[in-house]
Amino acid sequence: MDLFYASLFKIAPEVRPLFSGATMTDQRRKLAAAISLVVKSPNLPDTIVAALHDLGRKHVAYGVEDEHYEAVGTALITTLATALGPDFTPAARDAWVAAYGAVSGHMKTGAATVGAIAAE
């Protein structure tokens, strides 16, 4: 998790202040739990999709914007490639890119509802 956050803050230093309200120990724990959930539920059942929508809505309040998801995805793939080395095969990379795309897509869908509700 340390490698991930180092990569994220190098790729997108502007997101660093978004983490000022929480301890990095808590952030690392939450990220590890989220990754574990995705690994254990590759087909993202409806309950997980609903939780991702909710998480996306919550992230709006933290100041997360759509472009931040791209930086997180890049940091995730970079971290996995570094940590796993040759074990991070092209097939594994493709699977992680697809999984993160699904997760971030659902979070962005949830985030978009915040703007839609505010506009009503």
C-alpha angles and dihedrals in degrees: 000000000000090000090051095052092044088053093045094050091047093050096041112016089171090073094060093089090055087071097052094100096060136048114254088232088062092044092052091049093049093048092049090050092049093050090047090052092052092047091050093045107039094164094054102225119217093267091058092044090053090049090050091051089052091047090051090052091050092049090059088066089053090056098256114157130193094260090058090067090063091053091049091050092050091048091049094051092043091051094049092047091050096044097043099036112182090000088070093085125186088256091052090047091051091049092050092046090052093046093049090046090055094046095046091043092056091045091051090049089055091046091052090059089063090062092043092052092047091051093055 
